[in-house]
CSV table of C-alpha atoms in Angstrom, one decimal:
chain,number,residue,atom,x,y,z
A,1,MET,CA,18.5,32.2,8.9
A,2,PHE,CA,15.9,34.6,7.6
A,3,HIS,CA,12.9,35.8,9.4
A,4,THR,CA,9.6,34.3,8.3
A,5,SER,CA,8.4,37.7,7.0
A,6,HIS,CA,11.4,37.9,4.7
A,7,ARG,CA,10.8,34.4,3.4
A,8,GLU,CA,7.1,35.0,2.8
A,9,SER,CA,7.9,38.2,0.9
A,10,LEU,CA,9.4,36.1,-1.9
A,11,CYS,CA,6.5,33.8,-2.7
A,12,HIS,CA,4.2,33.3,0.2
A,13,VAL,CA,5.3,29.7,0.6
A,14,SER,CA,6.6,27.9,3.7
A,15,LEU,CA,8.5,24.6,3.6
A,16,ASN,CA,8.5,22.3,6.6
A,17,ARG,CA,11.5,20.3,7.7
A,18,GLN,CA,10.5,17.4,5.4
A,19,GLY,CA,10.4,19.6,2.3
A,20,ASP,CA,6.6,19.6,2.0
A,21,VAL,CA,4.5,22.3,0.4
A,22,THR,CA,0.8,22.5,0.5
A,23,ARG,CA,-1.3,22.1,-2.6
A,24,ARG,CA,-2.7,25.6,-2.1
A,25,GLN,CA,0.7,27.1,-1.7
A,26,PHE,CA,2.0,25.3,-4.7
A,27,LEU,CA,-0.7,26.5,-6.9
A,28,GLN,CA,-0.7,30.0,-5.6
A,29,LEU,CA,2.7,30.3,-7.3
A,30,SER,CA,1.2,29.3,-10.7
A,31,GLY,CA,-1.4,32.0,-10.5
A,32,ALA,CA,1.3,34.6,-10.6
A,33,GLY,CA,2.8,33.2,-13.8
A,34,LEU,CA,6.3,33.6,-12.3
A,35,LEU,CA,8.2,31.8,-15.0
A,36,GLY,CA,6.1,32.5,-18.1
A,37,SER,CA,4.9,30.0,-20.6
A,38,GLY,CA,8.2,29.6,-22.3
A,39,LEU,CA,9.3,26.9,-19.8
A,40,LEU,CA,6.4,24.6,-20.7
A,41,GLY,CA,7.9,21.5,-22.2
A,42,SER,CA,6.2,19.3,-24.7
A,43,LEU,CA,3.9,16.5,-23.7
A,44,ARG,CA,6.1,13.5,-22.9
A,45,LEU,CA,4.0,11.0,-21.1
A,46,HIS,CA,0.6,9.5,-21.9
A,47,ALA,CA,-1.1,6.2,-21.3
A,48,ASP,CA,0.4,4.6,-24.4
A,49,GLU,CA,3.9,5.2,-23.1
A,50,ILE,CA,3.5,3.7,-19.7
A,51,LYS,CA,5.1,0.5,-21.1
A,52,LYS,CA,8.1,2.5,-22.3
A,53,GLN,CA,8.5,4.8,-19.3
A,54,GLY,CA,8.1,2.3,-16.5
A,55,ARG,CA,5.4,1.1,-14.1
A,56,ALA,CA,2.8,2.9,-12.1
A,57,CYS,CA,1.4,2.3,-8.7
A,58,ILE,CA,-2.0,3.1,-7.0
A,59,VAL,CA,-2.0,2.7,-3.2
A,60,VAL,CA,-5.4,2.4,-1.5
A,61,TRP,CA,-4.7,3.4,2.0
A,62,LEU,CA,-7.2,2.3,4.7
A,63,SER,CA,-6.3,4.8,7.5
A,64,GLY,CA,-7.0,3.6,11.0
A,65,ALA,CA,-5.9,0.0,10.5
A,66,PRO,CA,-8.6,-2.4,9.1
A,67,SER,CA,-9.3,-5.8,10.6
A,68,GLN,CA,-7.7,-8.6,8.6
A,69,ILE,CA,-10.5,-10.9,9.8
A,70,GLU,CA,-13.1,-8.6,8.3
A,71,LEU,CA,-11.1,-8.3,5.1
A,72,TRP,CA,-9.0,-11.0,3.6
A,73,ASP,CA,-8.5,-13.6,6.4
A,74,PRO,CA,-12.0,-14.5,7.9
A,75,LYS,CA,-12.4,-17.0,10.6
A,76,PRO,CA,-16.0,-18.1,10.4
A,77,GLY,CA,-17.5,-20.3,13.0
A,78,THR,CA,-14.9,-19.4,15.6
A,79,ALA,CA,-15.2,-17.2,18.7
A,80,ASN,CA,-12.7,-14.8,17.2
A,81,GLY,CA,-14.5,-14.8,13.8
A,82,GLY,CA,-17.5,-12.9,15.3
A,83,GLU,CA,-20.3,-12.0,12.9
A,84,THR,CA,-18.1,-12.2,9.8
A,85,LYS,CA,-18.8,-14.9,7.3
A,86,ALA,CA,-16.6,-16.2,4.5
A,87,ILE,CA,-17.6,-16.1,0.9
A,88,LYS,CA,-16.2,-17.8,-2.2
A,89,THR,CA,-14.2,-15.9,-4.7
A,90,ALA,CA,-13.6,-16.3,-8.4
A,91,VAL,CA,-10.7,-18.6,-7.5
A,92,PRO,CA,-11.7,-22.0,-6.0
A,93,GLY,CA,-10.4,-22.5,-2.5
A,94,ILE,CA,-9.9,-18.8,-1.7
A,95,GLN,CA,-12.4,-17.2,0.6
A,96,ILE,CA,-12.6,-13.6,1.9
A,97,ALA,CA,-15.0,-11.8,4.3
A,98,HIS,CA,-18.6,-11.4,3.2
A,99,PHE,CA,-18.2,-7.6,3.2
A,100,TRP,CA,-16.3,-7.8,-0.2
A,101,PRO,CA,-18.5,-9.4,-2.8
A,102,GLU,CA,-17.2,-7.3,-5.7
A,103,VAL,CA,-13.6,-7.8,-4.8
A,104,ALA,CA,-14.3,-11.5,-4.7
A,105,LYS,CA,-15.2,-11.4,-8.4
A,106,GLN,CA,-11.7,-10.0,-9.2
A,107,MET,CA,-9.7,-12.6,-7.3
A,108,ARG,CA,-8.1,-14.0,-10.4
A,109,ASP,CA,-6.1,-10.8,-10.6
A,110,ILE,CA,-5.5,-10.4,-6.9
A,111,ALA,CA,-2.9,-11.8,-4.5
A,112,LEU,CA,-3.3,-11.8,-0.7
A,113,LEU,CA,-0.5,-11.6,1.9
A,114,ARG,CA,-2.1,-12.9,5.1
A,115,THR,CA,0.9,-13.1,7.4
A,116,VAL,CA,2.6,-9.7,7.4
A,117,VAL,CA,4.3,-9.0,10.7
A,118,GLY,CA,4.6,-5.4,11.7
A,119,LYS,CA,6.6,-3.9,14.6
A,120,GLU,CA,4.4,-0.8,15.3
A,121,ALA,CA,0.9,-0.8,16.8
A,122,ALA,CA,0.4,2.9,17.2
A,123,HIS,CA,-1.2,4.8,14.3
A,124,ASP,CA,1.5,7.4,13.6
A,125,ARG,CA,4.3,4.9,13.9
A,126,GLY,CA,2.5,2.2,11.9
A,127,THR,CA,1.7,4.7,9.2
A,128,TYR,CA,5.3,5.7,8.9
A,129,HIS,CA,6.4,2.1,8.9
A,130,LEU,CA,4.0,1.0,6.1
A,131,HIS,CA,4.7,4.0,4.0
A,132,THR,CA,8.5,4.1,4.2
A,133,GLY,CA,9.5,0.5,5.1
A,134,ARG,CA,11.4,2.0,8.1
A,135,ARG,CA,10.6,2.5,11.8
A,136,LEU,CA,10.3,6.0,13.2
A,137,THR,CA,13.6,6.3,15.0
A,138,GLY,CA,16.3,8.9,15.0
A,139,ALA,CA,16.4,12.3,13.3
A,140,THR,CA,16.3,11.1,9.7
A,141,ARG,CA,12.9,11.3,8.0
A,142,HIS,CA,12.7,8.7,5.3
A,143,PRO,CA,10.7,9.3,2.1
A,144,ALA,CA,7.3,7.7,1.5
A,145,LEU,CA,7.3,5.1,-1.2
A,146,GLY,CA,5.5,7.5,-3.5
A,147,SER,CA,8.4,9.8,-3.3
A,148,VAL,CA,10.8,7.0,-4.0
A,149,VAL,CA,8.7,6.0,-7.0
A,150,ALA,CA,8.7,9.6,-8.2
A,151,HIS,CA,12.5,9.7,-7.8
A,152,GLU,CA,13.1,6.4,-9.6
A,153,ASN,CA,10.3,6.1,-12.1
A,154,GLY,CA,9.1,9.7,-12.5
A,155,ASP,CA,10.0,12.2,-15.3
A,156,PRO,CA,11.7,15.2,-13.7
A,157,ARG,CA,10.7,17.3,-16.7
A,158,SER,CA,7.0,16.3,-16.6
A,159,ASP,CA,4.3,18.9,-16.6
A,160,MET,CA,2.3,16.7,-14.2
A,161,PRO,CA,3.2,15.8,-10.6
A,162,ASN,CA,5.0,12.4,-10.3
A,163,PHE,CA,3.3,11.7,-6.9
A,164,VAL,CA,-0.3,12.6,-6.3
A,165,SER,CA,-2.0,12.1,-2.9
A,166,ILE,CA,-5.8,12.2,-2.8
A,167,GLY,CA,-6.0,12.7,1.0
A,168,LYS,CA,-3.1,13.6,3.2
A,169,THR,CA,-0.1,11.3,3.2
A,170,LEU,CA,3.6,11.3,4.3
A,171,SER,CA,6.3,13.6,3.1
A,172,ALA,CA,9.2,13.1,0.8
A,173,GLY,CA,11.5,13.1,3.8
A,174,PHE,CA,15.1,13.7,2.9
A,175,LEU,CA,14.4,13.6,-0.8
A,176,GLY,CA,13.0,17.1,-0.6
A,177,VAL,CA,10.4,19.2,-2.3
A,178,LYS,CA,11.1,18.0,-5.8
A,179,PHE,CA,9.6,14.6,-4.9
A,180,ALA,CA,7.0,15.7,-2.4
A,181,PRO,CA,3.4,14.6,-2.8
A,182,PHE,CA,0.9,16.9,-4.6
A,183,ASP,CA,-2.1,16.7,-2.3
A,184,ILE,CA,-5.6,17.2,-3.5
A,185,THR,CA,-8.7,17.2,-1.3
A,186,LYS,CA,-11.6,17.4,-3.9
A,187,PRO,CA,-11.3,14.5,-6.3
A,188,GLY,CA,-13.0,15.3,-9.6
A,189,GLU,CA,-12.4,19.0,-9.4
A,190,LEU,CA,-9.4,21.1,-10.5
A,191,PRO,CA,-7.2,21.8,-7.5
A,192,ASP,CA,-7.9,25.1,-5.8
A,193,ASN,CA,-6.3,28.3,-7.2
A,194,VAL,CA,-5.5,26.9,-10.6
A,195,THR,CA,-5.5,30.0,-12.8
A,196,LYS,CA,-3.8,30.6,-16.1
A,197,PRO,CA,-1.0,33.2,-16.0
A,198,VAL,CA,-2.2,36.4,-17.4
A,199,ALA,CA,-0.3,38.8,-19.6
A,200,ASP,CA,1.0,41.7,-17.5
A,201,PRO,CA,3.4,44.4,-18.6
A,202,ARG,CA,4.8,44.4,-15.1
A,203,LEU,CA,5.7,40.7,-15.3
A,204,ASN,CA,9.3,41.3,-16.5
A,205,GLN,CA,9.8,43.8,-13.7
A,206,ARG,CA,8.5,41.3,-11.2
A,207,LEU,CA,10.8,38.5,-12.6
A,208,ALA,CA,13.8,40.8,-12.4
A,209,LEU,CA,13.0,41.8,-8.8
A,210,LEU,CA,12.5,38.1,-7.9
A,211,ALA,CA,15.8,37.1,-9.5
A,212,GLU,CA,17.5,39.9,-7.6
A,213,GLN,CA,16.0,38.9,-4.3
A,214,ASN,CA,16.8,35.2,-4.9
A,215,ALA,CA,20.4,36.0,-5.8
A,216,ASP,CA,20.8,38.1,-2.6
A,217,PHE,CA,19.3,35.3,-0.4
A,218,ALA,CA,21.5,32.7,-2.1
A,219,LYS,CA,24.6,34.7,-1.4
A,220,ALA,CA,23.5,35.1,2.2
A,221,GLY,CA,23.5,31.3,2.6
A,222,ALA,CA,19.9,30.4,1.6
A,223,ASP,CA,20.8,28.8,-1.8
A,224,LYS,CA,19.1,25.6,-1.0
A,225,LEU,CA,15.9,27.4,-0.1
A,226,VAL,CA,16.1,29.4,-3.3
A,227,GLN,CA,16.6,26.3,-5.4
A,228,GLU,CA,13.6,24.6,-3.7
A,229,ARG,CA,11.4,27.7,-4.5
A,230,GLU,CA,12.6,27.9,-8.0
A,231,THR,CA,11.7,24.2,-8.4
A,232,LEU,CA,8.2,25.0,-7.1
A,233,TYR,CA,7.8,27.9,-9.5
A,234,GLU,CA,8.7,25.7,-12.4
A,235,ARG,CA,6.4,22.8,-11.3
A,236,ALA,CA,3.5,25.1,-10.7
A,237,ASN,CA,3.9,26.9,-14.1
A,238,LYS,CA,4.1,23.6,-16.0
A,239,LEU,CA,1.1,22.1,-14.2
A,240,VAL,CA,-1.2,25.1,-14.7
A,241,ASN,CA,-0.3,25.1,-18.5
A,242,SER,CA,-0.5,21.4,-18.9
A,243,PRO,CA,-3.0,20.0,-21.4
A,244,ARG,CA,-3.2,17.0,-19.1
A,245,LEU,CA,-4.6,19.1,-16.2
A,246,LYS,CA,-8.0,17.7,-17.1
A,247,ALA,CA,-7.0,14.4,-15.6
A,248,PHE,CA,-7.9,15.9,-12.3
A,249,GLU,CA,-11.5,16.5,-13.5
A,250,LEU,CA,-14.4,14.1,-14.2
A,251,ASP,CA,-16.3,16.3,-16.6
A,252,ASP,CA,-15.6,14.1,-19.6
A,253,GLU,CA,-16.4,10.8,-17.7
A,254,SER,CA,-19.9,9.4,-18.4
A,255,ASP,CA,-22.4,9.2,-15.6
A,256,GLU,CA,-22.2,5.5,-15.9
A,257,SER,CA,-18.5,5.5,-15.3
A,258,LYS,CA,-18.8,7.8,-12.3
A,259,SER,CA,-21.6,5.7,-10.9
A,260,ALA,CA,-19.6,2.5,-11.2
A,261,TYR,CA,-17.1,3.8,-8.7
A,262,GLY,CA,-19.8,4.9,-6.3
A,263,GLY,CA,-20.9,8.4,-5.4
A,264,SER,CA,-18.5,8.7,-2.4
A,265,LYS,CA,-15.6,11.0,-2.3
A,266,PHE,CA,-13.4,8.0,-2.0
A,267,GLY,CA,-14.9,6.3,-5.0
A,268,GLN,CA,-14.4,9.4,-7.1
A,269,GLY,CA,-10.9,9.6,-5.9
A,270,LEU,CA,-10.2,6.1,-7.3
A,271,LEU,CA,-11.6,7.2,-10.6
A,272,VAL,CA,-9.3,10.2,-10.6
A,273,ALA,CA,-6.4,7.9,-9.7
A,274,ARG,CA,-7.1,5.8,-12.8
A,275,ARG,CA,-7.2,9.0,-14.9
A,276,LEU,CA,-3.9,10.2,-13.5
A,277,VAL,CA,-2.2,6.9,-14.2
A,278,GLU,CA,-3.6,7.1,-17.7
A,279,SER,CA,-2.1,10.6,-18.1
A,280,GLY,CA,1.3,9.3,-17.0
A,281,VAL,CA,1.5,10.0,-13.3
A,282,PRO,CA,3.6,7.1,-11.8
A,283,PHE,CA,2.3,7.1,-8.2
A,284,VAL,CA,-1.1,7.9,-6.8
A,285,GLU,CA,-2.3,7.3,-3.2
A,286,VAL,CA,-6.0,7.4,-2.3
A,287,ALA,CA,-6.9,7.4,1.4
A,288,ARG,CA,-10.1,6.3,3.1
A,289,GLY,CA,-10.2,6.8,6.8
A,290,GLY,CA,-12.5,5.4,9.5
A,291,TRP,CA,-11.0,2.0,10.1
A,292,ASP,CA,-10.0,2.5,13.8
A,293,MET,CA,-13.0,0.3,14.9
A,294,HIS,CA,-12.5,-0.3,18.6
A,295,GLN,CA,-16.2,-0.2,19.0
A,296,ASP,CA,-19.3,-0.7,16.7
A,297,LEU,CA,-17.2,-2.8,14.4
A,298,TYR,CA,-20.1,-4.6,12.7
A,299,SER,CA,-22.2,-1.6,12.1
A,300,ARG,CA,-19.3,0.7,11.0
A,301,ILE,CA,-17.6,-1.7,8.6
A,302,LYS,CA,-20.7,-2.1,6.4
A,303,THR,CA,-20.4,1.4,5.1
A,304,ALA,CA,-16.6,1.5,5.0
A,305,SER,CA,-16.3,-1.8,3.2
A,306,ALA,CA,-19.1,-1.1,0.8
A,307,GLU,CA,-17.3,2.1,-0.5
A,308,VAL,CA,-14.0,0.4,-0.9
A,309,ASP,CA,-15.4,-2.9,-2.3
A,310,ARG,CA,-17.2,-1.0,-5.1
A,311,GLY,CA,-14.4,1.4,-5.9
A,312,LEU,CA,-11.5,-1.0,-5.7
A,313,SER,CA,-13.1,-3.7,-7.7
A,314,GLN,CA,-14.1,-1.1,-10.4
A,315,LEU,CA,-10.6,0.3,-10.5
A,316,LEU,CA,-9.1,-3.2,-11.1
A,317,ALA,CA,-11.7,-3.9,-13.8
A,318,ASP,CA,-11.1,-0.6,-15.5
A,319,LEU,CA,-7.3,-0.9,-15.5
A,320,LYS,CA,-7.6,-4.4,-16.9
A,321,GLN,CA,-10.0,-3.4,-19.6
A,322,ARG,CA,-7.8,-0.5,-20.6
A,323,GLY,CA,-4.7,-2.6,-20.8
A,324,LEU,CA,-3.1,-0.8,-17.8
A,325,LEU,CA,-3.2,-3.4,-15.1
A,326,GLN,CA,-0.2,-5.3,-16.4
A,327,LYS,CA,1.9,-2.2,-15.7
A,328,THR,CA,0.1,-0.8,-12.7
A,329,LEU,CA,0.6,-2.1,-9.2
A,330,VAL,CA,-2.5,-1.7,-7.0
A,331,VAL,CA,-2.0,-2.2,-3.3
A,332,CYS,CA,-4.7,-2.0,-0.5
A,333,LEU,CA,-3.5,-1.8,3.1
A,334,GLY,CA,-3.5,0.0,6.4
A,335,GLU,CA,-0.9,0.7,9.1
A,336,PHE,CA,-1.4,-2.7,10.9
A,337,GLY,CA,-4.2,-5.1,11.8
A,338,ARG,CA,-6.6,-5.6,14.6
A,339,THR,CA,-6.8,-8.1,17.4
A,340,PRO,CA,-8.2,-11.5,16.5
A,341,LYS,CA,-10.1,-11.5,19.9
A,342,ILE,CA,-13.1,-9.2,20.0
A,343,ASN,CA,-12.9,-6.8,22.9
A,344,SER,CA,-15.6,-6.6,25.5
A,345,ARG,CA,-16.4,-2.9,25.4
A,346,GLY,CA,-20.2,-2.4,26.0
A,347,ASN,CA,-22.9,-3.8,23.7
A,348,ASN,CA,-21.1,-2.9,20.5
A,349,PRO,CA,-17.6,-4.3,20.7
A,350,GLY,CA,-14.8,-4.1,18.2
A,351,ARG,CA,-11.1,-5.0,17.8
A,352,ASP,CA,-8.0,-3.2,19.1
A,353,HIS,CA,-4.6,-2.6,17.6
A,354,TRP,CA,-2.6,-5.7,16.5
A,355,ALA,CA,0.7,-5.8,14.5
A,356,ARG,CA,1.6,-9.5,14.9
A,357,ASN,CA,-0.1,-10.6,11.7
A,358,PHE,CA,-2.2,-8.7,9.2
A,359,SER,CA,-3.2,-8.8,5.5
A,360,ILE,CA,-2.3,-6.8,2.4
A,361,LEU,CA,-3.9,-7.0,-1.1
A,362,LEU,CA,-1.9,-6.6,-4.3
A,363,ALA,CA,-2.7,-6.8,-7.9
A,364,GLY,CA,-1.3,-5.9,-11.3
A,365,ALA,CA,2.3,-5.2,-12.5
A,366,GLY,CA,3.2,-8.9,-12.9
A,367,ILE,CA,1.8,-10.0,-9.5
A,368,ALA,CA,0.5,-13.6,-9.8
A,369,GLY,CA,-3.3,-13.3,-9.3
A,370,GLY,CA,-5.3,-15.9,-7.5
A,371,THR,CA,-2.5,-16.3,-5.0
A,372,VAL,CA,-2.6,-16.5,-1.2
A,373,VAL,CA,0.7,-16.3,0.7
A,374,GLY,CA,0.8,-17.2,4.4
A,375,LYS,CA,-1.6,-18.9,6.8
A,376,THR,CA,-2.8,-18.0,10.3
A,377,SER,CA,-4.2,-20.3,12.9
A,378,ASP,CA,-7.9,-21.1,13.2
A,379,ASN,CA,-8.3,-18.4,15.9
A,380,GLY,CA,-6.2,-15.9,13.9
A,381,GLN,CA,-3.7,-15.3,16.6
A,382,GLU,CA,-0.7,-17.2,15.3
A,383,ILE,CA,1.1,-17.6,12.0
A,384,VAL,CA,1.1,-21.2,10.9
A,385,ASP,CA,3.0,-20.7,7.7
A,386,ARG,CA,5.2,-18.1,6.0
A,387,ALA,CA,5.7,-15.1,8.2
A,388,LEU,CA,6.4,-12.0,6.0
A,389,SER,CA,8.2,-8.8,7.2
A,390,VAL,CA,7.3,-5.3,6.2
A,391,GLU,CA,10.7,-5.3,4.4
A,392,ASP,CA,9.6,-8.3,2.3
A,393,PHE,CA,6.5,-6.4,1.3
A,394,PHE,CA,8.5,-3.3,0.2
A,395,GLN,CA,11.0,-5.6,-1.7
A,396,THR,CA,8.0,-7.1,-3.5
A,397,MET,CA,6.6,-3.7,-4.4
A,398,CYS,CA,10.0,-2.6,-5.7
A,399,ARG,CA,10.3,-5.7,-7.9
A,400,ALA,CA,6.9,-5.2,-9.3
A,401,LEU,CA,7.7,-1.5,-10.1
A,402,ASN,CA,11.1,-2.4,-11.6
A,403,ILE,CA,13.0,-0.4,-8.9
A,404,ASP,CA,16.3,-1.6,-7.5
A,405,ALA,CA,15.6,-2.0,-3.8
A,406,SER,CA,19.3,-2.1,-3.0
A,407,LYS,CA,20.0,1.2,-4.6
A,408,GLU,CA,21.4,3.8,-2.2
A,409,LEU,CA,19.8,7.2,-1.7
A,410,VAL,CA,22.0,9.8,0.0
A,411,THR,CA,20.7,12.0,2.8
A,412,PRO,CA,21.6,15.7,3.0
A,413,GLU,CA,24.2,14.7,5.6
A,414,GLY,CA,25.9,12.4,3.1
A,415,ARG,CA,24.6,9.2,4.6
A,416,PRO,CA,23.8,6.5,2.0
A,417,LEU,CA,20.6,4.5,2.7
A,418,LYS,CA,19.2,1.6,0.7
A,419,ILE,CA,15.7,2.0,-0.7
A,420,VAL,CA,14.8,-1.1,1.3
A,421,ASP,CA,17.0,-2.3,4.1
A,422,GLY,CA,16.5,-6.0,4.3
A,423,GLY,CA,13.9,-8.5,3.3
A,424,GLN,CA,13.3,-10.4,0.1
A,425,PRO,CA,10.6,-10.2,-2.6
A,426,VAL,CA,7.7,-12.6,-2.0
A,427,LYS,CA,8.7,-15.2,-4.6
A,428,GLU,CA,5.2,-16.8,-4.8
A,429,LEU,CA,3.9,-13.6,-6.4
A,430,PHE,CA,6.1,-13.8,-9.4
A,431,GLY,CA,5.9,-16.5,-12.0
């Protein structure tokens, strides 16, 4: 083992046990121009080639666990339904909560899973479960789905990240730094510290010194760490020189386009997600927090739902208009649901944690729109028809993304693990 000061002297980057690296650290490498422009490959992916290269995915993550009754499974006129009304959608017979008028217009392209059964009702554990398809047990840290998609559908030679997170998400787990998410916090702006490598007569000396240091560290038993850092150098250099870097910006989007997604940070994040998918990035996650509504449910959800309703509906419309929805899976979900019964906390009650049944929205990538799978009881507490496991959901995503869910990924300890362990694709979603 090396002391931290020795590791930092190489490139001022620290890796955690899951192989993560921060966006700031990642891009600090590019500013030094460590590999020179000679490693920049030619442009390989662009929107026209998505059909050739495979499918993409945009996950809209509602952090904090939204209430299924206030989203896609309303119970109007019942004690558990509270103040939430049901509205008609573009598909006769399908109703959703009245907070989602714009999403209702897109229902012909949307499928709803109303009876997903989780096994975790704590935020960290539920987040892990709904990102990896695994429960948080043992020492193994499983990769987030975005890292799996980067591994299976991404281009390892790409000058753009294969997994972008707009808002913090989970790590690549045992897949390591090569498939870790590239986190950005300011949608619509270039990531911090993006600077072009500058010509410097001392560069060759620095590269030689770096190679010498790396070789010494590798001989001393740190070859894996050296390989990870060299991977980071290459990725950073390619990104900072990429002609597709402008996908992170919104300067060339019209005011009308930006306004259509809403002026919120979240809405602009969805617009960036669309641009990234157009540029060839196979997986983007956009997070919107604030859904842990134990209290003040009916005042808080108005703002939260308005942002997501506007941005999500516009994303679906944009992808469809641009011919990308057919190959892009859009998923909207949180880590679990909320209790059908409203709690009795003060004058402004809410709903508590609930994993026994909750709802997930899917669209695109061959998913049969205008479809509802599963039914809950009138009071929302029981599943009347078609209980679905988290594994079923992950199998469904893998099928939509043309990923073999039974493929085995090997941990650093040599243990083979299937991408999805159990479950079946939800057959009603595929014609």
